[in-house]
CSV table of C-alpha atoms and ligand atoms in Angstrom, one decimal:
chain,number,residue,atom,x,y,z
A,1,UNK,CA,-26.1,106.0,2.9
A,2,UNK,CA,-28.5,103.4,1.6
A,3,UNK,CA,-28.0,101.6,-1.6
A,4,UNK,CA,-30.1,99.4,-3.8
A,5,UNK,CA,-30.2,95.6,-3.4
A,6,UNK,CA,-29.8,94.7,-7.0
A,7,UNK,CA,-27.4,96.0,-9.7
A,8,UNK,CA,-26.6,95.8,-13.4
A,9,UNK,CA,-23.5,93.8,-14.2
A,10,UNK,CA,-21.7,92.3,-17.2
A,11,UNK,CA,-21.4,88.6,-16.7
A,12,UNK,CA,-19.0,86.3,-18.6
A,13,UNK,CA,-21.0,83.1,-19.2
A,14,UNK,CA,-19.5,81.6,-22.2
A,15,UNK,CA,-16.6,82.2,-24.6
A,16,UNK,CA,-17.2,85.1,-27.0
A,17,UNK,CA,-19.1,87.7,-25.1
A,18,UNK,CA,-20.6,89.2,-22.0
A,19,UNK,CA,-24.3,89.3,-21.0
A,20,UNK,CA,-25.9,92.1,-19.1
A,21,UNK,CA,-27.6,90.7,-16.0
A,22,UNK,CA,-29.3,91.9,-12.8
A,23,UNK,CA,-27.5,90.6,-9.7
A,24,UNK,CA,-27.8,91.1,-6.0
A,25,UNK,CA,-25.5,93.8,-4.7
A,26,UNK,CA,-22.6,91.9,-3.0
A,27,UNK,CA,-22.1,92.1,0.8
A,28,UNK,CA,-18.7,93.2,1.9
A,29,UNK,CA,-16.8,90.8,4.2
A,30,UNK,CA,-15.3,92.2,7.4
A,31,UNK,CA,-12.1,93.2,5.7
A,32,UNK,CA,-13.8,94.6,2.6
A,33,UNK,CA,-15.3,97.8,1.2
A,34,UNK,CA,-18.4,97.9,-0.9
A,35,UNK,CA,-17.8,100.3,-3.7
A,36,UNK,CA,-20.3,101.9,-6.0
A,37,UNK,CA,-18.5,102.0,-9.4
A,38,UNK,CA,-18.0,105.4,-11.0
A,39,UNK,CA,-15.7,104.2,-13.8
A,40,UNK,CA,-14.1,101.0,-14.9
A,41,UNK,CA,-11.7,100.7,-17.8
A,42,UNK,CA,-11.5,97.8,-20.3
A,43,UNK,CA,-8.2,95.9,-20.3
A,44,UNK,CA,-6.7,93.8,-23.1
A,45,UNK,CA,-6.8,90.9,-20.6
A,46,UNK,CA,-10.6,91.3,-20.4
A,47,UNK,CA,-10.8,90.9,-24.1
A,48,UNK,CA,-8.5,87.8,-23.9
A,49,UNK,CA,-10.6,86.4,-21.1
A,50,UNK,CA,-13.7,86.7,-23.2
A,51,UNK,CA,-12.0,85.2,-26.2
A,52,UNK,CA,-10.4,82.2,-24.6
A,53,UNK,CA,-10.5,82.3,-20.7
A,54,UNK,CA,-6.8,81.6,-20.5
A,55,UNK,CA,-6.8,81.9,-16.6
A,56,UNK,CA,-9.7,79.5,-16.3
A,57,UNK,CA,-12.1,81.8,-14.5
A,58,UNK,CA,-15.0,79.8,-13.2
A,59,UNK,CA,-18.2,80.9,-15.0
A,60,UNK,CA,-20.4,82.8,-14.7
A,61,UNK,CA,-18.2,85.6,-13.6
A,62,UNK,CA,-18.5,89.4,-13.6
A,63,UNK,CA,-15.3,90.6,-15.3
A,64,UNK,CA,-13.5,93.9,-14.9
A,65,UNK,CA,-10.5,94.6,-12.6
A,66,UNK,CA,-9.7,98.3,-13.3
A,67,UNK,CA,-12.1,100.3,-11.2
A,68,UNK,CA,-12.8,103.4,-9.1
A,69,UNK,CA,-15.8,104.5,-7.2
A,70,UNK,CA,-17.4,105.6,-4.0
A,71,UNK,CA,-17.4,103.6,-0.8
A,72,UNK,CA,-21.0,102.8,0.2
A,73,UNK,CA,-20.4,100.3,3.0
A,74,UNK,CA,-17.4,99.2,5.1
A,75,UNK,CA,-17.0,95.6,6.4
A,76,UNK,CA,-15.9,97.1,9.7
A,77,UNK,CA,-15.3,100.6,10.9
A,78,UNK,CA,-11.6,100.0,11.7
A,79,UNK,CA,-10.6,99.6,8.0
A,80,UNK,CA,-9.6,103.2,7.6
A,81,UNK,CA,-12.3,104.1,5.1
A,82,UNK,CA,-15.6,105.8,5.5
A,83,UNK,CA,-18.8,105.8,3.5
A,84,UNK,CA,-18.5,108.5,0.9
A,85,UNK,CA,-14.7,108.1,0.3
A,86,UNK,CA,-13.7,108.1,-3.3
A,87,UNK,CA,-11.4,105.2,-4.0
A,88,UNK,CA,-9.2,103.7,-6.7
A,89,UNK,CA,-8.5,100.0,-6.3
A,90,UNK,CA,-5.9,97.4,-7.2
A,91,UNK,CA,-7.5,94.0,-8.2
A,92,UNK,CA,-4.7,91.7,-7.0
A,93,UNK,CA,-5.5,90.3,-3.6
A,94,UNK,CA,-2.4,88.5,-2.1
A,95,UNK,CA,-3.2,85.8,0.5
A,96,UNK,CA,-0.5,87.1,2.8
A,97,UNK,CA,0.5,83.6,4.0
A,98,UNK,CA,1.9,81.6,1.1
A,99,UNK,CA,5.7,81.4,0.6
A,100,UNK,CA,5.8,84.1,-2.0
A,101,UNK,CA,3.7,86.5,0.2
A,102,UNK,CA,6.0,85.8,3.1
A,103,UNK,CA,9.0,86.7,0.9
A,104,UNK,CA,7.4,90.1,0.2
A,105,UNK,CA,6.2,89.0,-3.3
A,106,UNK,CA,2.5,89.3,-2.8
A,107,UNK,CA,2.1,90.2,-6.4
A,108,UNK,CA,3.2,86.7,-7.3
A,109,UNK,CA,1.1,85.1,-4.6
A,110,UNK,CA,0.4,81.4,-5.3
A,111,UNK,CA,-3.1,81.7,-3.9
A,112,UNK,CA,-3.8,85.1,-5.4
A,113,UNK,CA,-7.3,86.5,-5.4
A,114,UNK,CA,-8.1,88.7,-8.4
A,115,UNK,CA,-11.1,90.9,-9.2
A,116,UNK,CA,-12.9,89.5,-12.3
A,117,UNK,CA,-11.1,86.1,-12.0
A,118,UNK,CA,-11.8,84.2,-8.7
A,119,UNK,CA,-14.3,86.8,-7.6
A,120,UNK,CA,-16.7,89.2,-9.3
A,121,UNK,CA,-15.1,92.3,-10.7
A,122,UNK,CA,-15.8,95.9,-11.7
A,123,UNK,CA,-18.0,95.7,-14.7
A,124,UNK,CA,-21.0,96.2,-12.4
A,125,UNK,CA,-22.6,99.0,-10.5
A,126,UNK,CA,-21.1,97.7,-7.3
A,127,UNK,CA,-18.1,95.6,-6.3
A,128,UNK,CA,-16.3,94.6,-3.2
A,129,UNK,CA,-12.5,95.0,-2.6
A,130,UNK,CA,-10.3,94.1,0.4
A,131,UNK,CA,-9.6,97.4,2.1
A,132,UNK,CA,-5.8,97.1,1.9
A,133,UNK,CA,-6.1,97.1,-1.9
A,134,UNK,CA,-8.0,100.4,-2.1
A,135,UNK,CA,-6.6,103.9,-1.9
A,136,UNK,CA,-8.4,107.2,-1.4
A,137,UNK,CA,-8.4,109.0,-4.7
A,138,UNK,CA,-7.2,112.6,-4.4
A,139,UNK,CA,-9.9,115.2,-5.1
A,140,UNK,CA,-9.8,116.3,-8.7
A,141,UNK,CA,-8.6,113.0,-10.0
A,142,UNK,CA,-11.0,112.0,-12.7
A,143,UNK,CA,-12.7,108.6,-11.9
A,144,UNK,CA,-11.8,107.1,-15.3
A,145,UNK,CA,-8.2,108.1,-14.7
A,146,UNK,CA,-8.3,106.7,-11.1
A,147,UNK,CA,-9.4,103.4,-12.7
A,148,UNK,CA,-6.0,103.2,-14.3
A,149,UNK,CA,-4.3,102.6,-10.9
A,150,UNK,CA,-3.5,99.0,-11.6
A,151,UNK,CA,-2.3,99.3,-15.2
A,152,UNK,CA,-0.1,102.2,-14.1
A,153,UNK,CA,1.3,100.1,-11.2
A,154,UNK,CA,2.1,97.1,-13.5
A,155,UNK,CA,3.7,99.3,-16.0
A,156,UNK,CA,5.8,100.9,-13.3
A,157,UNK,CA,7.0,97.5,-12.3
A,158,UNK,CA,8.2,96.9,-15.9
A,159,UNK,CA,10.0,100.2,-15.9
A,160,UNK,CA,11.6,99.5,-12.5
A,161,UNK,CA,12.6,96.0,-13.5
A,162,UNK,CA,14.4,97.5,-16.5
A,163,UNK,CA,16.4,99.8,-14.1
A,164,UNK,CA,16.5,102.5,-16.7
A,165,UNK,CA,19.4,104.9,-15.9
A,166,UNK,CA,19.8,108.5,-17.1
A,167,UNK,CA,21.3,108.7,-20.6
A,168,UNK,CA,20.3,105.2,-21.6
A,169,UNK,CA,18.3,104.2,-24.7
A,170,UNK,CA,15.0,102.4,-24.1
A,171,UNK,CA,13.1,100.4,-26.7
A,172,UNK,CA,9.5,99.6,-26.2
A,173,UNK,CA,7.9,97.3,-28.7
A,174,UNK,CA,4.1,97.4,-28.7
A,175,UNK,CA,1.9,100.5,-28.9
A,176,UNK,CA,-1.1,99.3,-26.9
A,177,UNK,CA,-2.1,101.2,-23.7
A,178,UNK,CA,0.6,99.4,-21.7
A,179,UNK,CA,3.4,100.4,-24.1
A,180,UNK,CA,2.2,104.0,-24.1
A,181,UNK,CA,2.0,104.1,-20.3
A,182,UNK,CA,5.5,102.6,-19.9
A,183,UNK,CA,6.9,105.1,-22.3
A,184,UNK,CA,5.4,107.9,-20.3
A,185,UNK,CA,6.6,106.4,-17.0
A,186,UNK,CA,10.1,106.0,-18.4
A,187,UNK,CA,10.4,109.7,-19.2
A,188,UNK,CA,11.2,110.9,-15.7
A,189,UNK,CA,14.2,108.5,-15.6
A,190,UNK,CA,15.8,110.8,-18.2
A,191,UNK,CA,16.7,108.3,-20.8
A,192,UNK,CA,18.6,109.6,-23.7
A,193,UNK,CA,16.1,108.3,-26.1
A,194,UNK,CA,12.9,106.2,-26.1
A,195,UNK,CA,12.1,104.3,-29.2
A,196,UNK,CA,8.5,103.2,-29.4
A,197,UNK,CA,7.6,100.6,-32.1
A,198,UNK,CA,4.1,99.7,-33.0
A,199,UNK,CA,1.5,99.6,-35.8
A,200,UNK,CA,-0.8,102.6,-35.3
A,201,UNK,CA,0.1,106.2,-35.9
A,202,UNK,CA,-2.6,107.4,-33.5
A,203,UNK,CA,-1.1,105.4,-30.6
A,204,UNK,CA,2.5,106.2,-31.5
A,205,UNK,CA,1.7,109.9,-31.5
A,206,UNK,CA,0.7,109.7,-27.8
A,207,UNK,CA,4.3,109.9,-26.8
A,208,UNK,CA,5.7,112.9,-28.6
A,209,UNK,CA,9.0,112.6,-26.7
A,210,UNK,CA,9.7,109.2,-28.2
A,211,UNK,CA,11.2,108.3,-31.6
A,212,UNK,CA,8.5,106.2,-33.1
A,213,UNK,CA,8.6,103.4,-35.7
A,214,UNK,CA,5.5,102.2,-37.4
A,215,UNK,CA,6.1,98.6,-38.5
A,216,UNK,CA,3.6,99.0,-41.3
A,217,UNK,CA,5.9,101.5,-43.0
A,218,UNK,CA,9.2,100.1,-41.6
A,219,UNK,CA,9.3,96.4,-42.5
A,220,UNK,CA,12.7,95.9,-40.9
A,221,UNK,CA,12.3,97.4,-37.5
A,222,UNK,CA,15.5,95.8,-36.2
A,223,UNK,CA,17.5,97.5,-38.9
A,224,UNK,CA,15.8,100.8,-38.2
A,225,UNK,CA,16.8,100.6,-34.6
A,226,UNK,CA,20.4,99.8,-35.5
A,227,UNK,CA,20.4,102.9,-37.7
A,228,UNK,CA,18.8,105.1,-35.0
A,229,UNK,CA,21.4,104.0,-32.5
A,230,UNK,CA,24.3,104.2,-34.9
A,231,UNK,CA,24.8,100.5,-34.5
A,232,UNK,CA,25.1,100.6,-30.7
A,233,UNK,CA,21.8,99.1,-29.8
A,234,UNK,CA,19.6,99.8,-26.8
A,235,UNK,CA,20.2,99.4,-23.1
A,236,UNK,CA,16.7,98.3,-22.2
A,237,UNK,CA,14.1,96.6,-24.4
A,238,UNK,CA,10.5,96.1,-23.1
A,239,UNK,CA,8.4,93.5,-24.8
A,240,UNK,CA,4.9,95.1,-24.7
A,241,UNK,CA,3.3,92.9,-27.3
A,242,UNK,CA,3.1,89.1,-27.2
A,243,UNK,CA,4.7,88.1,-30.4
A,244,UNK,CA,7.8,86.1,-31.4
A,245,UNK,CA,8.9,88.7,-34.0
A,246,UNK,CA,8.7,91.4,-31.4
A,247,UNK,CA,10.7,89.3,-29.0
A,248,UNK,CA,13.3,88.8,-31.7
A,249,UNK,CA,13.5,92.5,-32.4
A,250,UNK,CA,14.0,93.2,-28.6
A,251,UNK,CA,16.8,90.6,-28.2
A,252,UNK,CA,18.6,91.6,-31.4
A,253,UNK,CA,18.5,95.3,-30.5
A,254,UNK,CA,20.1,95.0,-27.0
A,255,UNK,CA,23.7,96.1,-26.6
A,256,UNK,CA,26.1,94.3,-24.3
A,257,UNK,CA,24.7,93.9,-20.7
A,258,UNK,CA,21.3,95.1,-22.0
A,259,UNK,CA,18.1,94.2,-20.1
A,260,UNK,CA,15.1,92.6,-21.7
A,261,UNK,CA,11.8,93.1,-19.8
A,262,UNK,CA,9.2,90.6,-20.7
A,263,UNK,CA,6.0,92.4,-19.9
A,264,UNK,CA,3.6,90.9,-22.5
A,265,UNK,CA,3.4,87.1,-22.3
A,266,UNK,CA,3.6,84.8,-25.3
A,267,UNK,CA,1.3,81.9,-24.7
A,268,UNK,CA,3.4,78.8,-25.0
A,269,UNK,CA,7.1,78.5,-25.6
A,270,UNK,CA,9.0,81.2,-27.6
A,271,UNK,CA,12.5,81.0,-28.9
A,272,UNK,CA,15.2,83.3,-27.7
A,273,UNK,CA,18.7,83.5,-29.2
A,274,UNK,CA,20.6,82.3,-26.1
A,275,UNK,CA,23.9,82.5,-27.9
A,276,UNK,CA,23.3,86.2,-28.0
A,277,UNK,CA,22.2,86.3,-24.4
A,278,UNK,CA,25.5,84.5,-23.6
A,279,UNK,CA,28.0,86.6,-25.6
A,280,UNK,CA,26.4,89.9,-24.8
A,281,UNK,CA,25.6,89.0,-21.1
A,282,UNK,CA,22.0,90.1,-21.5
A,283,UNK,CA,19.5,89.9,-18.7
A,284,UNK,CA,16.0,88.6,-19.2
A,285,UNK,CA,13.5,90.0,-16.6
A,286,UNK,CA,9.9,89.1,-16.2
A,287,UNK,CA,7.4,91.7,-15.1
A,288,UNK,CA,4.0,90.5,-13.9
A,289,UNK,CA,1.8,92.6,-11.6
A,290,UNK,CA,3.6,94.9,-9.3
A,291,UNK,CA,5.5,94.6,-6.1
A,292,UNK,CA,3.8,97.1,-3.8
A,293,UNK,CA,3.7,100.0,-6.3
A,294,UNK,CA,0.1,101.0,-5.6
A,295,UNK,CA,1.0,104.2,-3.8
A,296,UNK,CA,3.7,105.1,-6.3
A,297,UNK,CA,1.2,104.5,-9.1
A,298,UNK,CA,-1.3,106.8,-7.5
A,299,UNK,CA,1.4,109.5,-7.3
A,300,UNK,CA,2.2,109.1,-11.0
A,301,UNK,CA,-1.5,109.3,-11.8
A,302,UNK,CA,-1.8,112.7,-10.2
A,303,UNK,CA,1.4,114.0,-11.8
A,304,UNK,CA,0.2,116.4,-14.5
A,305,UNK,CA,3.5,116.1,-16.4
A,306,UNK,CA,2.8,112.4,-17.2
A,307,UNK,CA,-0.7,113.1,-18.6
A,308,UNK,CA,-1.8,109.5,-17.7
A,309,UNK,CA,-5.5,110.5,-17.6
A,310,UNK,CA,-5.3,111.2,-21.3
A,311,UNK,CA,-4.9,107.5,-21.9
A,312,UNK,CA,-8.6,107.3,-21.4
A,313,UNK,CA,-9.8,108.3,-24.9
A,314,UNK,CA,-13.4,107.2,-24.5
A,315,UNK,CA,-16.0,107.4,-21.7
A,316,UNK,CA,-19.0,105.3,-22.5
A,317,UNK,CA,-22.1,105.2,-20.3
A,318,UNK,CA,-22.6,101.7,-18.9
A,319,UNK,CA,-25.7,101.1,-21.1
A,320,UNK,CA,-23.5,101.5,-24.1
A,321,UNK,CA,-21.2,98.7,-23.1
A,322,UNK,CA,-21.3,96.8,-26.4
A,323,UNK,CA,-20.0,99.9,-28.2
A,324,UNK,CA,-17.3,100.3,-25.5
A,325,UNK,CA,-16.0,96.7,-26.0
A,326,UNK,CA,-16.1,97.1,-29.8
A,327,UNK,CA,-14.0,100.2,-29.5
A,328,UNK,CA,-11.5,98.5,-27.1
A,329,UNK,CA,-11.2,95.6,-29.4
A,330,UNK,CA,-11.2,97.2,-32.8
A,331,UNK,CA,-10.6,101.0,-32.4
A,332,UNK,CA,-6.8,100.9,-32.5
A,333,UNK,CA,-6.7,104.0,-34.6
A,334,UNK,CA,-8.8,106.1,-32.3
A,335,UNK,CA,-8.9,104.4,-28.8
A,336,UNK,CA,-6.5,103.6,-26.0
A,337,UNK,CA,-8.3,103.0,-22.8
A,338,UNK,CA,-12.1,102.8,-23.0
A,339,UNK,CA,-13.9,103.5,-19.8
A,340,UNK,CA,-17.4,102.5,-18.8
A,341,UNK,CA,-18.8,105.3,-16.7
A,342,UNK,CA,-21.8,105.3,-14.4
A,343,UNK,CA,-24.3,108.1,-13.9
A,344,UNK,CA,-24.1,110.6,-11.1
A,345,UNK,CA,-23.6,108.5,-8.0
A,346,UNK,CA,-23.7,111.1,-5.3
B,401,ZN,ZN1,-5.8,95.3,-16.7
B,402,ZN,ZN1,0.1,84.5,-1.1
């Protein structure tokens, strides 16, 4: 299959926005696949990168790390993929040799490669991915849903870190796409109750199985959680929004031996009531990326009961990218995941 030599791409050149540019189609290295993008979803972290480049990506850089597409070239025939394969990809590229990688913690690799960060990403008509970070997408899986492979994997990590047991009560604070995905992923663990706190009715309504609290109408969320649990508190609290007040609600809501999962980072120091951690023997667990959950995530994506594809509320043709980013940034009452989709690529 032949492919063009140039492509449209969204380049991050300076803080505040992206620029549509024409770039050469990249060449896959011997261990990589060249993928023609069919769909790529916008992540909160893309919006943060554009606003303040917190990870210090060298510019210019094609952003985007949640993608799916069609293999159009393979770096070498032994990679296990063929031209024409539909793939979903995981943007984290462990080096496989640093100390963390050797401990089996490739997701915390100290020399981590990452699509859209140290190499060009998926907001382009083509991108390259190391073959071990790609999976064949099952037939019938919508490309925009396939693009959710990594967000689902990282949410699965947070749910696993929380070790939710049947009958337990789970609190998730934050109603962004991650909070919603984590709530859906927690359901098969048969919690007694999931309490989802956020600020947008549209988003909170995405998990009808959960008891929801809209902070706009419930000024004292901590109190409301105590009432919901008859004063017992929750077993697991997942911080899915990076704010000090959310962190305080999580810690204050945990019962003895409860687990706090810190999924959303707070930039800079935050304060935690360590006396409470001490007297209640609480556990604080970080969750960042995922430890080899790529196949498990693909399984969840294809589980109709979890309806994860419904997270993609908008599919915007690539040419409409400014609208797509505006929706992802400001459309909190109508949008969850916004996908850029490309024309028929067969
Ligand atoms: Zn992401
Ligand atoms: Zn490494």
